[in-house]
GROMACS .gro file of C-alpha atoms in nm:
model
  488
    1MET     CA    1  10.912  10.322   4.127
    2ASP     CA    2  10.715  10.043   3.992
    3PHE     CA    3  10.873   9.832   4.284
    4LEU     CA    4  10.748  10.055   4.521
    5LYS     CA    5  10.395  10.056   4.396
    6LYS     CA    6  10.367   9.708   4.399
    7TYR     CA    7  10.532   9.623   4.696
    8CYS     CA    8  10.448   9.937   4.908
    9LYS     CA    9  10.159   9.772   5.083
   10TYR     CA   10  10.362   9.474   5.188
   11ILE     CA   11  10.659   9.727   5.296
   12LEU     CA   12  10.434   9.894   5.523
   13LEU     CA   13  10.299   9.561   5.689
   14PHE     CA   14  10.667   9.509   5.764
   15LEU     CA   15  10.702   9.848   5.936
   16PHE     CA   16  10.412   9.748   6.169
   17ALA     CA   17  10.528   9.419   6.229
   18CYS     CA   18  10.879   9.606   6.337
   19GLY     CA   19  10.662   9.812   6.551
   20ALA     CA   20  10.473   9.518   6.729
   21PHE     CA   21  10.810   9.369   6.767
   22SER     CA   22  10.981   9.702   6.912
   23ILE     CA   23  10.704   9.776   7.165
   24SER     CA   24  10.719   9.430   7.296
   25TYR     CA   25  11.093   9.384   7.316
   26VAL     CA   26  11.144   9.751   7.454
   27SER     CA   27  10.904   9.667   7.751
   28THR     CA   28  11.089   9.380   7.851
   29ILE     CA   29  11.436   9.513   7.860
   30LYS     CA   30  11.484   9.637   8.189
   31GLY     CA   31  11.370   9.295   8.376
   32GLY     CA   32  11.258   9.042   8.094
   33VAL     CA   33  10.911   8.899   8.064
   34ASN     CA   34  10.674   8.871   8.344
   35LEU     CA   35  10.608   8.531   8.563
   36SER     CA   36  10.311   8.381   8.698
   37ARG     CA   37  10.200   8.048   8.829
   38ASP     CA   38  10.115   7.922   8.508
   39SER     CA   39  10.478   8.062   8.387
   40ALA     CA   40  10.660   7.854   8.684
   41ASN     CA   41  10.467   7.544   8.535
   42TYR     CA   42  10.573   7.590   8.178
   43LEU     CA   43  10.924   7.641   8.279
   44CYS     CA   44  10.955   7.334   8.485
   45ALA     CA   45  10.791   7.115   8.195
   46ALA     CA   46  11.038   7.253   7.970
   47ARG     CA   47  11.330   7.183   8.213
   48THR     CA   48  11.184   6.839   8.312
   49PHE     CA   49  11.110   6.706   7.932
   50MET     CA   50  11.480   6.833   7.853
   51ARG     CA   51  11.613   6.618   8.135
   52GLY     CA   52  11.435   6.327   7.995
   53LYS     CA   53  11.166   6.306   8.299
   54GLY     CA   54  10.864   6.382   8.097
   55PHE     CA   55  10.645   6.712   8.158
   56LEU     CA   56  10.604   6.786   8.533
   57CYS     CA   57  10.451   7.065   8.727
   58PHE     CA   58  10.701   7.258   8.980
   59ASP     CA   59  10.500   7.062   9.270
   60ASN     CA   60  10.603   6.736   9.102
   61THR     CA   61  10.256   6.662   8.973
   62TYR     CA   62  10.213   6.540   8.595
   63PHE     CA   63  10.180   6.848   8.353
   64VAL     CA   64   9.819   6.774   8.268
   65LYS     CA   65   9.641   7.087   8.285
   66TRP     CA   66   9.753   7.253   7.975
   67PRO     CA   67   9.896   7.090   7.632
   68PRO     CA   68  10.282   7.041   7.557
   69LEU     CA   69  10.377   7.277   7.293
   70TYR     CA   70  10.453   7.563   7.472
   71PRO     CA   71  10.666   7.398   7.720
   72PHE     CA   72  10.827   7.192   7.434
   73VAL     CA   73  10.922   7.531   7.254
   74LEU     CA   74  11.065   7.648   7.569
   75SER     CA   75  11.271   7.334   7.595
   76MET     CA   76  11.416   7.383   7.272
   77PHE     CA   77  11.576   7.729   7.427
   78LEU     CA   78  11.702   7.532   7.686
   79ARG     CA   79  11.852   7.268   7.468
   80ALA     CA   80  12.000   7.551   7.246
   81GLY     CA   81  12.211   7.631   7.582
   82GLY     CA   82  12.091   8.008   7.577
   83ASP     CA   83  11.917   8.218   7.847
   84ILE     CA   84  11.556   8.064   7.867
   85PHE     CA   85  11.427   8.424   7.997
   86TYR     CA   86  11.621   8.614   7.717
   87GLY     CA   87  11.508   8.363   7.445
   88ALA     CA   88  11.142   8.411   7.586
   89ARG     CA   89  11.146   8.764   7.548
   90ILE     CA   90  11.232   8.728   7.172
   91PHE     CA   91  11.030   8.452   7.105
   92GLN     CA   92  10.719   8.650   7.255
   93ALA     CA   93  10.790   8.960   7.036
   94LEU     CA   94  10.828   8.783   6.745
   95LEU     CA   95  10.514   8.616   6.780
   96PHE     CA   96  10.335   8.942   6.830
   97ALA     CA   97  10.503   9.069   6.509
   98GLY     CA   98  10.384   8.757   6.344
   99THR     CA   99  10.041   8.791   6.470
  100VAL     CA  100  10.038   9.166   6.279
  101LEU     CA  101  10.205   9.039   5.993
  102PHE     CA  102   9.957   8.774   5.895
  103SER     CA  103   9.654   8.947   6.006
  104GLY     CA  104   9.767   9.240   5.736
  105LEU     CA  105   9.835   8.954   5.483
  106LEU     CA  106   9.490   8.787   5.558
  107PHE     CA  107   9.325   9.161   5.502
  108LEU     CA  108   9.545   9.213   5.167
  109ARG     CA  109   9.450   8.839   5.035
  110ASN     CA  110   9.081   8.949   5.069
  111LYS     CA  111   9.136   9.244   4.878
  112TYR     CA  112   9.039   9.505   5.104
  113SER     CA  113   9.100   9.873   5.063
  114LEU     CA  114   9.405  10.027   5.159
  115THR     CA  115   9.239  10.242   5.424
  116SER     CA  116   9.076   9.937   5.556
  117VAL     CA  117   9.365   9.728   5.582
  118VAL     CA  118   9.578  10.002   5.769
  119LEU     CA  119   9.281  10.064   6.032
  120GLY     CA  120   9.254   9.681   6.074
  121VAL     CA  121   9.665   9.641   6.105
  122SER     CA  122   9.678   9.950   6.322
  123LEU     CA  123   9.403   9.828   6.570
  124VAL     CA  124   9.603   9.466   6.589
  125CYS     CA  125   9.993   9.618   6.615
  126PHE     CA  126   9.859   9.865   6.883
  127SER     CA  127   9.603   9.633   7.067
  128LEU     CA  128   9.602   9.619   7.439
  129PRO     CA  129   9.546   9.253   7.455
  130LEU     CA  130   9.799   9.132   7.223
  131TYR     CA  131  10.058   9.389   7.365
  132THR     CA  132   9.985   9.289   7.697
  133VAL     CA  133  10.042   8.918   7.702
  134SER     CA  134  10.343   8.934   7.485
  135LEU     CA  135  10.503   9.088   7.790
  136TRP     CA  136  10.438   8.787   7.981
  137LEU     CA  137  10.560   8.397   7.958
  138TRP     CA  138  10.216   8.285   7.868
  139THR     CA  139  10.094   8.041   7.610
  140GLU     CA  140   9.851   8.328   7.443
  141PRO     CA  141  10.103   8.484   7.201
  142LEU     CA  142  10.166   8.150   7.078
  143PHE     CA  143   9.801   8.065   7.044
  144LEU     CA  144   9.745   8.409   6.891
  145PHE     CA  145   9.977   8.365   6.621
  146LEU     CA  146   9.872   8.002   6.528
  147LEU     CA  147   9.487   8.151   6.535
  148ILE     CA  148   9.590   8.440   6.315
  149LEU     CA  149   9.772   8.169   6.049
  150PHE     CA  150   9.478   7.937   6.083
  151PHE     CA  151   9.236   8.224   6.000
  152TYR     CA  152   9.481   8.311   5.684
  153VAL     CA  153   9.535   7.916   5.577
  154PHE     CA  154   9.154   7.861   5.603
  155ASN     CA  155   9.066   8.160   5.443
  156GLU     CA  156   9.246   8.011   5.112
  157PHE     CA  157   8.991   7.683   5.184
  158LEU     CA  158   8.706   7.908   5.167
  159ASN     CA  159   8.844   8.065   4.858
  160THR     CA  160   8.931   7.778   4.687
  161PRO     CA  161   8.798   7.433   4.840
  162GLY     CA  162   9.104   7.161   4.823
  163TYR     CA  163   9.275   6.895   4.990
  164ARG     CA  164   9.598   7.063   5.011
  165ASN     CA  165   9.421   7.421   5.180
  166LEU     CA  166   9.222   7.142   5.402
  167ILE     CA  167   9.516   6.926   5.544
  168PHE     CA  168   9.730   7.254   5.576
  169SER     CA  169   9.466   7.394   5.770
  170ALA     CA  170   9.401   7.092   5.985
  171VAL     CA  171   9.763   7.103   6.072
  172VAL     CA  172   9.754   7.444   6.202
  173CYS     CA  173   9.447   7.396   6.396
  174SER     CA  174   9.617   7.057   6.552
  175LEU     CA  175   9.896   7.291   6.671
  176ILE     CA  176   9.630   7.553   6.818
  177TRP     CA  177   9.483   7.265   6.993
  178LEU     CA  178   9.814   7.154   7.122
  179THR     CA  179   9.900   7.501   7.251
  180LYS     CA  180   9.551   7.548   7.494
  181TYR     CA  181   9.253   7.348   7.522
  182THR     CA  182   9.039   7.588   7.425
  183GLY     CA  183   9.171   7.533   7.067
  184VAL     CA  184   8.874   7.302   7.024
  185ILE     CA  185   8.670   7.569   6.907
  186ALA     CA  186   8.891   7.625   6.595
  187VAL     CA  187   8.848   7.294   6.512
  188ILE     CA  188   8.510   7.300   6.599
  189THR     CA  189   8.442   7.629   6.376
  190GLY     CA  190   8.634   7.458   6.091
  191LEU     CA  191   8.396   7.142   6.086
  192ILE     CA  192   8.110   7.395   6.071
  193PHE     CA  193   8.228   7.596   5.751
  194ILE     CA  194   8.336   7.250   5.588
  195LEU     CA  195   8.016   7.074   5.610
  196SER     CA  196   7.784   7.348   5.523
  197ASP     CA  197   7.982   7.457   5.251
  198ARG     CA  198   7.735   7.440   4.953
  199ARG     CA  199   7.999   7.441   4.670
  200LEU     CA  200   8.090   7.059   4.807
  201LYS     CA  201   7.904   6.752   4.747
  202ASN     CA  202   7.773   6.573   5.044
  203PRO     CA  203   7.998   6.275   5.017
  204GLN     CA  204   8.283   6.559   4.972
  205ARG     CA  205   8.186   6.730   5.260
  206ILE     CA  206   8.182   6.439   5.452
  207THR     CA  207   8.520   6.285   5.359
  208MET     CA  208   8.685   6.634   5.405
  209GLY     CA  209   8.518   6.692   5.726
  210LEU     CA  210   8.657   6.359   5.827
  211ILE     CA  211   9.020   6.441   5.717
  212PHE     CA  212   9.004   6.763   5.899
  213GLY     CA  213   8.892   6.642   6.211
  214MET     CA  214   9.125   6.330   6.275
  215VAL     CA  215   9.411   6.541   6.129
  216ALA     CA  216   9.330   6.830   6.401
  217SER     CA  217   9.266   6.601   6.676
  218PHE     CA  218   9.511   6.315   6.632
  219PRO     CA  219   9.830   6.482   6.820
  220LEU     CA  220   9.599   6.621   7.121
  221GLY     CA  221   9.404   6.247   7.141
  222LEU     CA  222   9.742   6.104   7.196
  223TRP     CA  223   9.817   6.378   7.483
  224ILE     CA  224   9.485   6.321   7.667
  225GLY     CA  225   9.533   5.957   7.611
  226ARG     CA  226   9.882   6.010   7.830
  227ASN     CA  227   9.678   6.219   8.045
  228TYR     CA  228   9.447   5.951   8.120
  229VAL     CA  229   9.697   5.689   8.166
  230LEU     CA  230   9.896   5.913   8.418
  231THR     CA  231   9.615   6.056   8.633
  232HIS     CA  232   9.278   5.891   8.508
  233THR     CA  233   9.158   6.249   8.423
  234LEU     CA  234   9.156   6.372   8.071
  235ALA     CA  235   9.318   6.719   8.157
  236GLY     CA  236   9.333   6.725   8.526
  237VAL     CA  237   9.112   6.772   8.805
  238ARG     CA  238   8.935   7.125   8.815
  239VAL     CA  239   8.781   7.323   9.150
  240PRO     CA  240   8.421   7.406   9.081
  241SER     CA  241   8.351   7.789   8.994
  242ASP     CA  242   8.237   8.026   9.245
  243LEU     CA  243   8.072   8.277   9.032
  244GLY     CA  244   7.793   8.253   8.839
  245LEU     CA  245   7.662   8.361   8.472
  246ILE     CA  246   7.565   8.700   8.528
  247GLU     CA  247   7.901   8.795   8.682
  248ASN     CA  248   8.082   8.599   8.400
  249ILE     CA  249   7.879   8.777   8.136
  250TYR     CA  250   7.951   9.121   8.310
  251ARG     CA  251   8.306   9.072   8.343
  252SER     CA  252   8.355   8.947   8.003
  253LEU     CA  253   8.187   9.272   7.843
  254ASN     CA  254   8.381   9.512   8.085
  255VAL     CA  255   8.711   9.345   7.975
  256ILE     CA  256   8.612   9.364   7.583
  257THR     CA  257   8.446   9.721   7.579
  258SER     CA  258   8.771   9.830   7.785
  259TRP     CA  259   9.027   9.731   7.480
  260PHE     CA  260   8.850  10.016   7.245
  261CYS     CA  261   8.721  10.266   7.474
  262PRO     CA  262   8.877  10.438   7.781
  263PHE     CA  263   8.782  10.276   8.150
  264SER     CA  264   8.667  10.609   8.233
  265LEU     CA  265   8.357  10.590   8.042
  266PRO     CA  266   8.061  10.396   8.226
  267LEU     CA  267   7.994  10.039   8.113
  268THR     CA  268   7.659  10.095   7.982
  269LEU     CA  269   7.812  10.368   7.708
  270ARG     CA  270   8.089  10.137   7.624
  271ILE     CA  271   7.868   9.850   7.543
  272ILE     CA  272   7.625  10.096   7.346
  273LEU     CA  273   7.939  10.250   7.116
  274PHE     CA  274   8.100   9.904   7.124
  275THR     CA  275   7.808   9.704   7.008
  276GLY     CA  276   7.689   9.987   6.771
  277THR     CA  277   7.986  10.026   6.562
  278VAL     CA  278   8.059   9.657   6.563
  279GLY     CA  279   7.681   9.545   6.515
  280GLY     CA  280   7.718   9.771   6.213
  281MET     CA  281   8.028   9.611   6.069
  282ILE     CA  282   7.857   9.276   6.109
  283TYR     CA  283   7.535   9.395   5.912
  284ALA     CA  284   7.789   9.571   5.670
  285GLY     CA  285   7.972   9.260   5.590
  286ARG     CA  286   7.710   9.006   5.610
  287LYS     CA  287   7.780   8.892   5.254
  288ASP     CA  288   8.136   8.814   5.314
  289ARG     CA  289   8.170   8.428   5.379
  290LYS     CA  290   8.499   8.503   5.544
  291MET     CA  291   8.356   8.742   5.806
  292ARG     CA  292   8.102   8.496   5.878
  293PHE     CA  293   8.367   8.269   5.970
  294MET     CA  294   8.548   8.517   6.208
  295PHE     CA  295   8.220   8.597   6.359
  296THR     CA  296   8.131   8.196   6.411
  297PHE     CA  297   8.499   8.146   6.575
  298GLY     CA  298   8.464   8.463   6.798
  299LEU     CA  299   8.101   8.400   6.959
  300LEU     CA  300   8.159   8.062   6.990
  301TYR     CA  301   8.487   8.087   7.181
  302LEU     CA  302   8.319   8.386   7.410
  303LEU     CA  303   8.031   8.133   7.456
  304PHE     CA  304   8.271   7.865   7.542
  305LEU     CA  305   8.502   8.065   7.797
  306VAL     CA  306   8.186   8.202   7.984
  307PHE     CA  307   8.054   7.844   8.016
  308MET     CA  308   8.385   7.708   8.132
  309ALA     CA  309   8.375   8.007   8.379
  310VAL     CA  310   8.069   7.915   8.527
  311ARG     CA  311   8.149   7.561   8.566
  312VAL     CA  312   8.515   7.560   8.684
  313HIS     CA  313   8.713   7.806   8.901
  314PHE     CA  314   9.039   7.969   8.709
  315ASP     CA  315   9.167   8.308   8.710
  316LYS     CA  316   8.874   8.562   8.657
  317LEU     CA  317   8.809   8.641   8.281
  318ASP     CA  318   9.056   8.887   8.196
  319THR     CA  319   9.252   9.019   7.931
  320ARG     CA  320   9.476   8.712   7.890
  321LEU     CA  321   9.184   8.493   7.871
  322LEU     CA  322   8.983   8.676   7.614
  323ALA     CA  323   9.288   8.770   7.416
  324PRO     CA  324   9.192   8.564   7.136
  325VAL     CA  325   8.851   8.748   7.083
  326TYR     CA  326   8.996   9.033   6.980
  327LEU     CA  327   9.128   8.891   6.631
  328PRO     CA  328   8.803   8.831   6.535
  329ILE     CA  329   8.641   9.153   6.660
  330VAL     CA  330   8.903   9.356   6.442
  331SER     CA  331   8.863   9.115   6.116
  332ILE     CA  332   8.512   9.187   6.161
  333ILE     CA  333   8.542   9.594   6.171
  334THR     CA  334   8.798   9.554   5.884
  335ALA     CA  335   8.545   9.361   5.702
  336GLY     CA  336   8.277   9.557   5.765
  337LEU     CA  337   8.458   9.914   5.675
  338ASN     CA  338   8.566   9.748   5.357
  339ALA     CA  339   8.225   9.664   5.259
  340LEU     CA  340   8.115   9.992   5.320
  341TYR     CA  341   8.412  10.155   5.138
  342TYR     CA  342   8.272  10.006   4.786
  343GLN     CA  343   7.919  10.139   4.840
  344LYS     CA  344   7.793  10.446   4.720
  345GLY     CA  345   7.573  10.717   4.877
  346ALA     CA  346   7.488  10.659   5.243
  347GLY     CA  347   7.715  10.379   5.269
  348ARG     CA  348   8.007  10.598   5.152
  349THR     CA  349   7.905  10.831   5.424
  350ILE     CA  350   7.868  10.593   5.678
  351PHE     CA  351   8.228  10.458   5.591
  352LYS     CA  352   8.394  10.811   5.654
  353PHE     CA  353   8.205  10.833   5.968
  354LEU     CA  354   8.314  10.491   6.117
  355ALA     CA  355   8.657  10.526   5.959
  356GLY     CA  356   8.693  10.840   6.186
  357PHE     CA  357   8.578  10.684   6.453
  358TRP     CA  358   8.824  10.365   6.464
  359PHE     CA  359   9.070  10.623   6.349
  360LEU     CA  360   9.034  10.819   6.697
  361VAL     CA  361   9.049  10.462   6.878
  362VAL     CA  362   9.374  10.363   6.706
  363ILE     CA  363   9.508  10.709   6.831
  364PHE     CA  364   9.388  10.627   7.168
  365LEU     CA  365   9.550  10.286   7.189
  366VAL     CA  366   9.898  10.449   7.043
  367TYR     CA  367   9.887  10.676   7.298
  368THR     CA  368   9.810  10.432   7.581
  369ILE     CA  369  10.044  10.133   7.443
  370ILE     CA  370  10.347  10.410   7.419
  371SER     CA  371  10.292  10.519   7.745
  372ILE     CA  372  10.257  10.162   7.899
  373THR     CA  373  10.590  10.062   7.715
  374LEU     CA  374  10.798  10.387   7.857
  375TYR     CA  375  10.692  10.301   8.184
  376PHE     CA  376  10.790   9.931   8.151
  377HIS     CA  377  11.116  10.061   8.003
  378THR     CA  378  11.202  10.266   8.287
  379THR     CA  379  11.099  10.070   8.580
  380GLY     CA  380  11.048   9.700   8.451
  381GLY     CA  381  10.786   9.457   8.502
  382LYS     CA  382  10.641   9.371   8.871
  383PHE     CA  383  10.642   9.016   8.802
  384THR     CA  384  10.989   8.941   8.660
  385VAL     CA  385  11.261   8.668   8.782
  386ASP     CA  386  11.443   8.931   8.963
  387LYS     CA  387  11.160   9.066   9.142
  388TRP     CA  388  11.081   8.703   9.240
  389ARG     CA  389  11.475   8.641   9.344
  390ASP     CA  390  11.466   8.987   9.523
  391LEU     CA  391  11.227   8.863   9.776
  392GLU     CA  392  11.364   8.836  10.172
  393VAL     CA  393  11.229   8.482  10.193
  394VAL     CA  394  11.366   8.381   9.876
  395LYS     CA  395  11.726   8.496   9.974
  396TRP     CA  396  11.679   8.343  10.299
  397LEU     CA  397  11.549   8.019  10.177
  398LYS     CA  398  11.896   8.004   9.931
  399LYS     CA  399  12.109   8.040  10.232
  400HIS     CA  400  11.896   7.820  10.481
  401PRO     CA  401  11.753   7.527  10.259
  402LEU     CA  402  11.483   7.341  10.422
  403LYS     CA  403  11.531   6.964  10.399
  404GLY     CA  404  11.179   6.789  10.393
  405LYS     CA  405  10.850   6.858  10.238
  406LEU     CA  406  10.739   7.235  10.182
  407TYR     CA  407  10.380   7.357  10.142
  408SER     CA  408  10.261   7.722  10.026
  409ASN     CA  409   9.992   7.923   9.934
  410ALA     CA  410  10.233   8.042   9.636
  411PRO     CA  411  10.449   7.785   9.556
  412ASP     CA  412  10.511   7.908   9.212
  413VAL     CA  413  10.691   8.215   9.400
  414LEU     CA  414  10.946   7.939   9.547
  415TYR     CA  415  11.017   7.778   9.221
  416LEU     CA  416  11.065   8.137   9.022
  417GLY     CA  417  11.259   8.261   9.319
  418ALA     CA  418  11.466   7.990   9.433
  419GLY     CA  419  11.381   7.682   9.217
  420LEU     CA  420  11.235   7.509   9.515
  421ASN     CA  421  10.933   7.243   9.452
  422ALA     CA  422  10.673   7.287   9.665
  423SER     CA  423  10.307   7.178   9.709
  424ARG     CA  424  10.013   7.403   9.701
  425VAL     CA  425   9.827   7.418  10.030
  426PRO     CA  426   9.520   7.216   9.968
  427GLU     CA  427   9.195   7.319   9.823
  428ARG     CA  428   8.895   7.345  10.113
  429ILE     CA  429   8.693   7.122   9.843
  430TRP     CA  430   8.972   6.817   9.878
  431GLY     CA  431   9.009   6.835  10.212
  432TRP     CA  432   9.307   6.749  10.411
  433LYS     CA  433   9.396   6.393  10.291
  434GLU     CA  434   9.664   6.455  10.088
  435MET     CA  435   9.855   6.695  10.349
  436GLU     CA  436   9.788   6.441  10.637
  437GLU     CA  437   9.942   6.178  10.465
  438ALA     CA  438  10.237   6.383  10.354
  439ILE     CA  439  10.305   6.479  10.747
  440GLU     CA  440  10.299   6.090  10.801
  441ARG     CA  441  10.553   6.033  10.538
  442ASN     CA  442  10.803   6.308  10.621
  443GLN     CA  443  10.962   6.415  10.971
  444ASN     CA  444  11.013   6.753  10.827
  445VAL     CA  445  10.711   6.948  10.697
  446TYR     CA  446  10.727   7.327  10.657
  447LEU     CA  447  10.483   7.602  10.550
  448ILE     CA  448  10.572   7.916  10.344
  449TRP     CA  449  10.281   8.145  10.345
  450PHE     CA  450  10.304   8.458  10.166
  451GLY     CA  451  10.052   8.749  10.256
  452ILE     CA  452  10.055   8.868   9.902
  453ARG     CA  453   9.788   8.585   9.804
  454LYS     CA  454   9.456   8.488   9.963
  455GLY     CA  455   9.415   8.213   9.790
  456GLN     CA  456   9.008   8.181   9.825
  457THR     CA  457   8.957   7.803   9.733
  458ILE     CA  458   9.241   7.679   9.956
  459PHE     CA  459   9.285   7.671  10.339
  460SER     CA  460   9.363   7.935  10.519
  461LEU     CA  461   9.651   8.031  10.770
  462LYS     CA  462   9.416   8.022  11.034
  463GLU     CA  463   9.273   7.682  10.933
  464ILE     CA  464   9.573   7.534  10.903
  465GLY     CA  465   9.682   7.641  11.244
  466ASP     CA  466   9.351   7.511  11.387
  467LYS     CA  467   9.445   7.157  11.245
  468TYR     CA  468   9.784   7.130  11.310
  469ARG     CA  469  10.074   7.290  11.574
  470LEU     CA  470  10.229   7.555  11.347
  471ILE     CA  471  10.604   7.626  11.491
  472PRO     CA  472  10.737   7.979  11.355
  473ILE     CA  473  11.065   7.987  11.200
  474LYS     CA  474  11.134   8.306  11.051
  475LYS     CA  475  10.931   8.612  10.989
  476PHE     CA  476  10.935   8.836  10.692
  477SER     CA  477  10.766   9.168  10.564
  478ARG     CA  478  10.575   8.948  10.304
  479ALA     CA  479  10.623   8.586  10.426
  480LEU     CA  480  10.603   8.370  10.707
  481VAL     CA  481  10.793   8.037  10.746
  482PHE     CA  482  10.646   7.755  10.996
  483LYS     CA  483  10.741   7.385  11.069
  484ILE     CA  484  10.396   7.201  11.076
  485ASN     CA  485  10.362   6.927  11.356
  486GLU     CA  486  10.089   6.744  11.414
  487LYS     CA  487   9.873   6.854  11.731
  488SER     CA  488   9.942   6.610  12.035
   0.00000   0.00000   0.00000
C-alpha cells in the first residue's frame, strides 16, 4: 500500500507512455511507417554512411540540407542486420513514448498538482502533432524527444545552477542541433536564460554562457565545416520562398489552433478560444521561471519558422514543421493550471472552469486519435514502402532497367520503390545548365514524370518538351517515361 502511494504517479506516467507507444505501433502494423521525399534522403544517407561512402542523398548529391544524427541512428539499424523499416517503427513509437514520459517527469519535478499533471500528460499523449509525426520516417520524433529531455535537464539547471547541470544541458542541446538546424533556437534560449540569471555573478554568467555555447555548438560546427568544404555552402542551396508574411502567419495559426479545436470551427473562433485560454495560463503562471523559459522557446521557434518560410521555399508550415511548438504550449497550460490550483477564491473557480475546458479538449483528442489509429490499423498508410513498390511504373522499371541518367519530378518515389538514384528536374530559378551538361555527358537520359506531383518550383513537363525532344517509351496511369534528346 505504501509502495503504491509513493509510486502511483510514476506508474500512471508509465501507463501513459505505454499508451503512446501502443497507438503509434498499432497504427503502423498494416504497412509500416510512411515515407516522404525527406525520408528517402535519410534512408539513402544511412545506407551510404554504412557502406563507408559518407552521407549522400538519393540523387548522389552531398547530404547537407539536414544534420547527420537521424540518418546515423538509422544506419545503426542497418549495421545490426535488421529490417530498417521495422526498426524505424519501434524507434519512432519509443521516441513518442519517451516524450510522454519525460513531459510527465518534468511536471512532477516542478511539484505540480496531480490534476495538472494528468491533464498535461494527457495533452502530450493524445496530441495530434506528436502522434502524426510518429507515423513517418522523419526527424521530428527524435527532435521532440531530445527537446523534452532538454527542457527536463535545463529545468534542473534553473532549479540549481551548476556546471554539472549546465554541461548535461549543453550536450543534449548539441544533439538537438545535430537533429534539425532549427535546434539553434534551443541554444539561443538556453543562452538567454543563463546570461540573464541574476542568481549568478557576472563573471560566472559569462563563463557558463561560453561553456554552454561551445559545447552545444561544437559538433554542428564540425558538420557545417564539412558542408562548406564539400559544397561551399553552410547548409545547402535553398530556393527563395513564394509566400509572404501574412500567408505564413495565417497558416501557422490555422495549424496550431486545429490541434486543440475541431477544424469545423471558424478560424477566428479558434484563435479567440486558443489565445484566451493559453493567454490566461501565461498570466497565471507568469511568476514561474520555468514557464517563462518554455514561453520564450516556443515564441522564438515560431518566429524563426515564419521568418524562414518567408525567406526560403520549403514544405508549407504544417503539423510536421510546427510540432515542436506543441510541447511549450502544453507546458504553459500545465504551469498555468497549477498556479490557479493553489489559489483561493476566484483563482480556484477559474481553475475548475479551465480544467473542465481542457478535459473536454482531451476527450476530443482521444476520440480523434483512436479513430485515426483504427483507420490506419485497418487500411495502412498511403505512403508506405509497399505502396511505393506497388506502383506500375516501379514494377516496370525493375523488370526493364534504364541504363543512363534519370530525371524525375518525384525522384524519391523511384528511390523508395525501386532503389533507383534519379535527379530532380531542375528548379526554374537555377535554369537548364545542370540538365544540359548531363545530356552532353550521357548518351541515354530519361525522364520519369509522375502526375501525382505538380512541382511548382521546377520546370513543367511542357517546358521540358519545348526545350528538348521527348520520345515516349511507356505510359502508365500515374506516370510517363520518356527518353530525352536534344532538338535537332
